[in-house]
Structures are given as structure tokens and as C-alpha cells.
mmCIF file of C-alpha atoms in Angstrom:
data_model
loop_
_atom_site.group_PDB
_atom_site.id
_atom_site.type_symbol
_atom_site.label_atom_id
_atom_site.label_comp_id
_atom_site.label_asym_id
_atom_site.label_seq_id
_atom_site.Cartn_x
_atom_site.Cartn_y
_atom_site.Cartn_z
ATOM 1 C CA MET A 1 106.480 -28.073 66.005
ATOM 2 C CA ALA A 2 107.332 -29.446 69.434
ATOM 3 C CA ALA A 3 107.833 -27.108 72.362
ATOM 4 C CA ASP A 4 111.453 -26.000 72.809
ATOM 5 C CA ILE A 5 112.104 -27.467 76.256
ATOM 6 C CA LEU A 6 115.730 -26.750 77.096
ATOM 7 C CA LEU A 7 115.791 -28.672 80.369
ATOM 8 C CA THR A 8 113.556 -29.997 83.118
ATOM 9 C CA ARG A 9 114.828 -29.756 86.699
ATOM 10 C CA ILE A 10 113.610 -31.604 89.767
ATOM 11 C CA ASP A 11 114.045 -29.292 92.754
ATOM 12 C CA ASN A 12 111.892 -29.494 95.856
ATOM 13 C CA ARG A 13 112.377 -25.746 96.348
ATOM 14 C CA LEU A 14 111.084 -25.083 92.817
ATOM 15 C CA VAL A 15 112.283 -21.590 91.803
ATOM 16 C CA HIS A 16 114.876 -19.902 94.012
ATOM 17 C CA GLY A 17 118.058 -17.966 93.197
ATOM 18 C CA GLN A 18 120.011 -20.943 91.883
ATOM 19 C CA VAL A 19 117.208 -22.052 89.567
ATOM 20 C CA GLY A 20 115.633 -18.703 88.787
ATOM 21 C CA VAL A 21 118.876 -16.945 87.917
ATOM 22 C CA THR A 22 121.912 -19.251 87.572
ATOM 23 C CA TRP A 23 120.253 -22.089 85.643
ATOM 24 C CA THR A 24 117.885 -19.864 83.674
ATOM 25 C CA ARG A 25 120.749 -17.678 82.429
ATOM 26 C CA ALA A 26 123.053 -20.650 81.707
ATOM 27 C CA LEU A 27 120.311 -22.236 79.595
ATOM 28 C CA ASN A 28 119.393 -18.923 77.979
ATOM 29 C CA ALA A 29 115.761 -19.703 78.812
ATOM 30 C CA ASN A 30 113.143 -17.012 78.405
ATOM 31 C CA LEU A 31 110.328 -18.906 80.139
ATOM 32 C CA ILE A 32 110.365 -20.784 83.425
ATOM 33 C CA LEU A 33 107.420 -23.144 83.603
ATOM 34 C CA VAL A 34 106.688 -24.341 87.132
ATOM 35 C CA ALA A 35 104.693 -27.551 86.708
ATOM 36 C CA ASN A 36 103.344 -28.299 90.161
ATOM 37 C CA ASP A 37 99.764 -28.727 91.329
ATOM 38 C CA LEU A 38 100.238 -26.952 94.681
ATOM 39 C CA ALA A 39 102.268 -24.007 93.365
ATOM 40 C CA ALA A 40 99.682 -23.506 90.591
ATOM 41 C CA LYS A 41 97.118 -22.714 93.311
ATOM 42 C CA ASP A 42 99.312 -20.742 95.746
ATOM 43 C CA PRO A 43 99.483 -16.979 94.984
ATOM 44 C CA LEU A 44 102.042 -16.270 97.729
ATOM 45 C CA GLN A 45 104.449 -18.937 96.469
ATOM 46 C CA GLN A 46 103.947 -17.628 92.919
ATOM 47 C CA LYS A 47 104.734 -14.058 93.991
ATOM 48 C CA LEU A 48 107.992 -15.127 95.649
ATOM 49 C CA MET A 49 109.080 -17.221 92.659
ATOM 50 C CA SER A 50 108.082 -14.489 90.202
ATOM 51 C CA THR A 51 110.383 -12.018 91.956
ATOM 52 C CA THR A 52 113.306 -14.418 91.489
ATOM 53 C CA ALA A 53 112.409 -15.043 87.837
ATOM 54 C CA ASP A 54 112.196 -11.291 87.188
ATOM 55 C CA SER A 55 115.849 -10.903 88.158
ATOM 56 C CA SER A 56 116.849 -13.336 85.386
ATOM 57 C CA GLY A 57 114.778 -11.566 82.755
ATOM 58 C CA ALA A 58 112.655 -14.666 82.068
ATOM 59 C CA ASP A 59 108.878 -14.925 82.155
ATOM 60 C CA ILE A 60 107.364 -17.432 84.561
ATOM 61 C CA ARG A 61 104.166 -19.482 84.435
ATOM 62 C CA PHE A 62 102.582 -21.722 87.056
ATOM 63 C CA PHE A 63 100.639 -24.677 85.666
ATOM 64 C CA THR A 64 99.237 -27.843 87.154
ATOM 65 C CA LEU A 65 100.765 -31.009 85.746
ATOM 66 C CA GLU A 66 97.574 -31.655 83.767
ATOM 67 C CA LYS A 67 97.527 -28.152 82.254
ATOM 68 C CA THR A 68 101.201 -28.516 81.296
ATOM 69 C CA ILE A 69 100.428 -31.781 79.490
ATOM 70 C CA ASP A 70 97.363 -30.251 77.812
ATOM 71 C CA ILE A 71 98.954 -27.059 76.462
ATOM 72 C CA ILE A 72 102.711 -27.635 76.082
ATOM 73 C CA ASP A 73 102.300 -28.347 72.375
ATOM 74 C CA ARG A 74 100.884 -24.823 71.935
ATOM 75 C CA ALA A 75 104.098 -23.145 73.082
ATOM 76 C CA ALA A 76 105.314 -20.417 70.753
ATOM 77 C CA ASP A 77 108.469 -21.055 68.719
ATOM 78 C CA ARG A 78 110.177 -18.104 70.442
ATOM 79 C CA GLN A 79 109.733 -19.680 73.890
ATOM 80 C CA LYS A 80 112.881 -21.324 75.265
ATOM 81 C CA ILE A 81 111.358 -23.296 78.122
ATOM 82 C CA PHE A 82 112.906 -24.366 81.414
ATOM 83 C CA ILE A 83 110.479 -26.651 83.273
ATOM 84 C CA VAL A 84 110.823 -26.946 87.036
ATOM 85 C CA VAL A 85 109.047 -29.700 88.990
ATOM 86 C CA LYS A 86 109.144 -30.624 92.661
ATOM 87 C CA THR A 87 109.499 -34.417 92.565
ATOM 88 C CA PRO A 88 110.488 -37.334 90.327
ATOM 89 C CA ALA A 89 106.779 -38.288 90.344
ATOM 90 C CA ASP A 90 105.912 -34.896 88.800
ATOM 91 C CA ALA A 91 108.538 -35.415 86.076
ATOM 92 C CA ARG A 92 107.212 -38.924 85.421
ATOM 93 C CA THR A 93 103.652 -37.596 85.071
ATOM 94 C CA LEU A 94 104.833 -35.116 82.417
ATOM 95 C CA VAL A 95 106.800 -37.758 80.484
ATOM 96 C CA GLU A 96 103.856 -40.187 80.644
ATOM 97 C CA GLY A 97 101.684 -37.323 79.367
ATOM 98 C CA ASN A 98 103.938 -37.021 76.299
ATOM 99 C CA VAL A 99 105.556 -33.720 77.240
ATOM 100 C CA PRO A 100 108.654 -33.748 74.972
ATOM 101 C CA ILE A 101 111.294 -33.823 77.706
ATOM 102 C CA LYS A 102 114.772 -34.852 76.544
ATOM 103 C CA ALA A 103 116.815 -34.122 79.683
ATOM 104 C CA ILE A 104 116.101 -34.024 83.407
ATOM 105 C CA ASN A 105 118.471 -32.455 85.894
ATOM 106 C CA VAL A 106 118.021 -33.659 89.469
ATOM 107 C CA GLY A 107 118.825 -30.703 91.683
ATOM 108 C CA ASN A 108 117.680 -30.608 95.272
ATOM 109 C CA MET A 109 115.709 -33.373 96.937
ATOM 110 C CA HIS A 110 115.983 -32.672 100.650
ATOM 111 C CA PHE A 111 116.415 -35.226 103.400
ATOM 112 C CA ALA A 112 113.219 -36.617 104.911
ATOM 113 C CA GLN A 113 112.390 -39.652 106.994
ATOM 114 C CA GLY A 114 112.967 -42.826 104.982
ATOM 115 C CA LYS A 115 115.181 -41.183 102.348
ATOM 116 C CA THR A 116 118.729 -42.276 101.508
ATOM 117 C CA GLU A 117 121.562 -39.874 100.655
ATOM 118 C CA ILE A 118 122.726 -40.140 97.041
ATOM 119 C CA THR A 119 124.670 -36.859 97.047
ATOM 120 C CA LYS A 120 124.897 -34.021 99.566
ATOM 121 C CA LYS A 121 121.746 -32.477 98.087
ATOM 122 C CA VAL A 122 119.811 -35.473 96.762
ATOM 123 C CA TYR A 123 117.979 -37.912 99.026
ATOM 124 C CA VAL A 124 115.614 -40.521 97.614
ATOM 125 C CA ASP A 125 113.195 -43.142 98.833
ATOM 126 C CA ALA A 126 111.881 -46.258 97.078
ATOM 127 C CA LYS A 127 109.157 -44.316 95.196
ATOM 128 C CA ASP A 128 111.667 -41.697 94.002
ATOM 129 C CA LYS A 129 113.991 -44.507 92.859
ATOM 130 C CA GLU A 130 111.182 -46.198 90.946
ATOM 131 C CA ASP A 131 110.244 -42.915 89.216
ATOM 132 C CA LEU A 132 113.861 -41.970 88.426
ATOM 133 C CA LEU A 133 114.638 -45.395 86.947
ATOM 134 C CA TYR A 134 111.386 -45.286 84.959
ATOM 135 C CA LEU A 135 112.448 -41.923 83.497
ATOM 136 C CA ALA A 136 115.941 -43.222 82.699
ATOM 137 C CA GLY A 137 114.318 -46.218 80.992
ATOM 138 C CA THR A 138 112.337 -43.962 78.635
ATOM 139 C CA GLY A 139 115.528 -42.680 77.032
ATOM 140 C CA VAL A 140 115.415 -39.312 78.799
ATOM 141 C CA LYS A 141 118.900 -38.150 79.854
ATOM 142 C CA ILE A 142 118.657 -37.953 83.637
ATOM 143 C CA TYR A 143 121.490 -36.736 85.816
ATOM 144 C CA ILE A 144 122.353 -35.047 89.081
ATOM 145 C CA GLN A 145 124.103 -31.691 88.764
ATOM 146 C CA ASP A 146 124.008 -28.890 91.302
ATOM 147 C CA TYR A 147 125.216 -25.960 89.201
ATOM 148 C CA PRO A 148 125.798 -25.523 85.469
ATOM 149 C CA GLY A 149 129.343 -26.660 84.735
ATOM 150 C CA ASP A 150 129.544 -29.010 87.733
ATOM 151 C CA LYS A 151 130.268 -32.690 87.129
ATOM 152 C CA GLU A 152 127.175 -34.631 86.065
ATOM 153 C CA SER A 153 126.280 -37.930 87.750
ATOM 154 C CA GLU A 154 124.088 -40.134 85.583
ATOM 155 C CA VAL A 155 121.042 -41.519 87.390
ATOM 156 C CA ASN A 156 121.023 -45.300 86.972
ATOM 157 C CA ASP A 157 120.687 -48.595 88.885
ATOM 158 C CA GLN A 158 124.271 -48.349 90.112
ATOM 159 C CA LEU A 159 123.826 -44.856 91.565
ATOM 160 C CA LEU A 160 120.573 -45.881 93.290
ATOM 161 C CA LYS A 161 121.640 -49.387 94.386
ATOM 162 C CA ASN A 162 121.545 -48.623 98.129
ATOM 163 C CA VAL A 163 118.043 -47.136 98.107
#
């Protein structure tokens, strides 16, 4: 039986109030899986994110991308999983590693040098564009949506044409 992955979200802040409470509750997730190599090795970051997850009632795990790929198929049936990654590249690594992701929500990707504004909260560069279009090309539903219930913007060539 495949892991029950409710949603994967790209958010450069990883788990914060919006993700740890609003999204987790809207999805009815009982496990937040942070798939990020740096967070998997950073106890302080884990402590801060765990506090946020606790307020939603969900468990939280911190795995490297490789560990996520290696063990996702061992998830228990009762686990309703919400995966959070930092970048489109992280999401692409999981999809290439055969993690059964059906939908990717692009949340926050902050402004940085060389990035182009797509929405008020999503800025991408050429590498992000390449990874996002790769993901869209695999048949994964990929869209930008800030909060549950907000309008969804499909990620496609048209949306990313100016990047």
C-alpha cells in the first residue's frame, strides 16, 4: 500500500503557523514530514517547528530527502502525511525518487537576487522554473495557493513565461 500523502508544499520557511496549523488542519493531516537535508540535522530548527506542529495536534518528523525516499513506502496506513519541502529542487528529488506525490502546493518562495515575481509570495529563478515545469510534466498537480480555500494558480509555461 502506498503512503497516504495528502499534499506536498514548497515553502522556504518550512513549518510555521500557516503550514503547521492552517494547512495541517485543513488537510486533516496527522503527520507533517519535513523533507529537507539541513532541517534534518538542525535540532534548534526542529524544536521551533515541533512547537508549531504540536499546536495542530499532528506529529512531525524531520528526514533528509534520501531518507524520505528510502522509507516513505513503510508509512503506516493510519498516517495522513503532509510533506513540506523548502525548494522546487527538493520536491523534484522526491518525485524522481518515486515518492508517490500527486499534488504540490507552491506556498512561499521569497525574493532573492535573480528571482522574478510570479505572485506576491512566489519568486522564481531559472532553476526553480526548470524544476517546477519538470514536476508539472510528470503529471503531478502543481499550483500556487497561499491559504486553503484561496484561488489556485496552476503552474505552467504560461505562468512562468517571464522567468
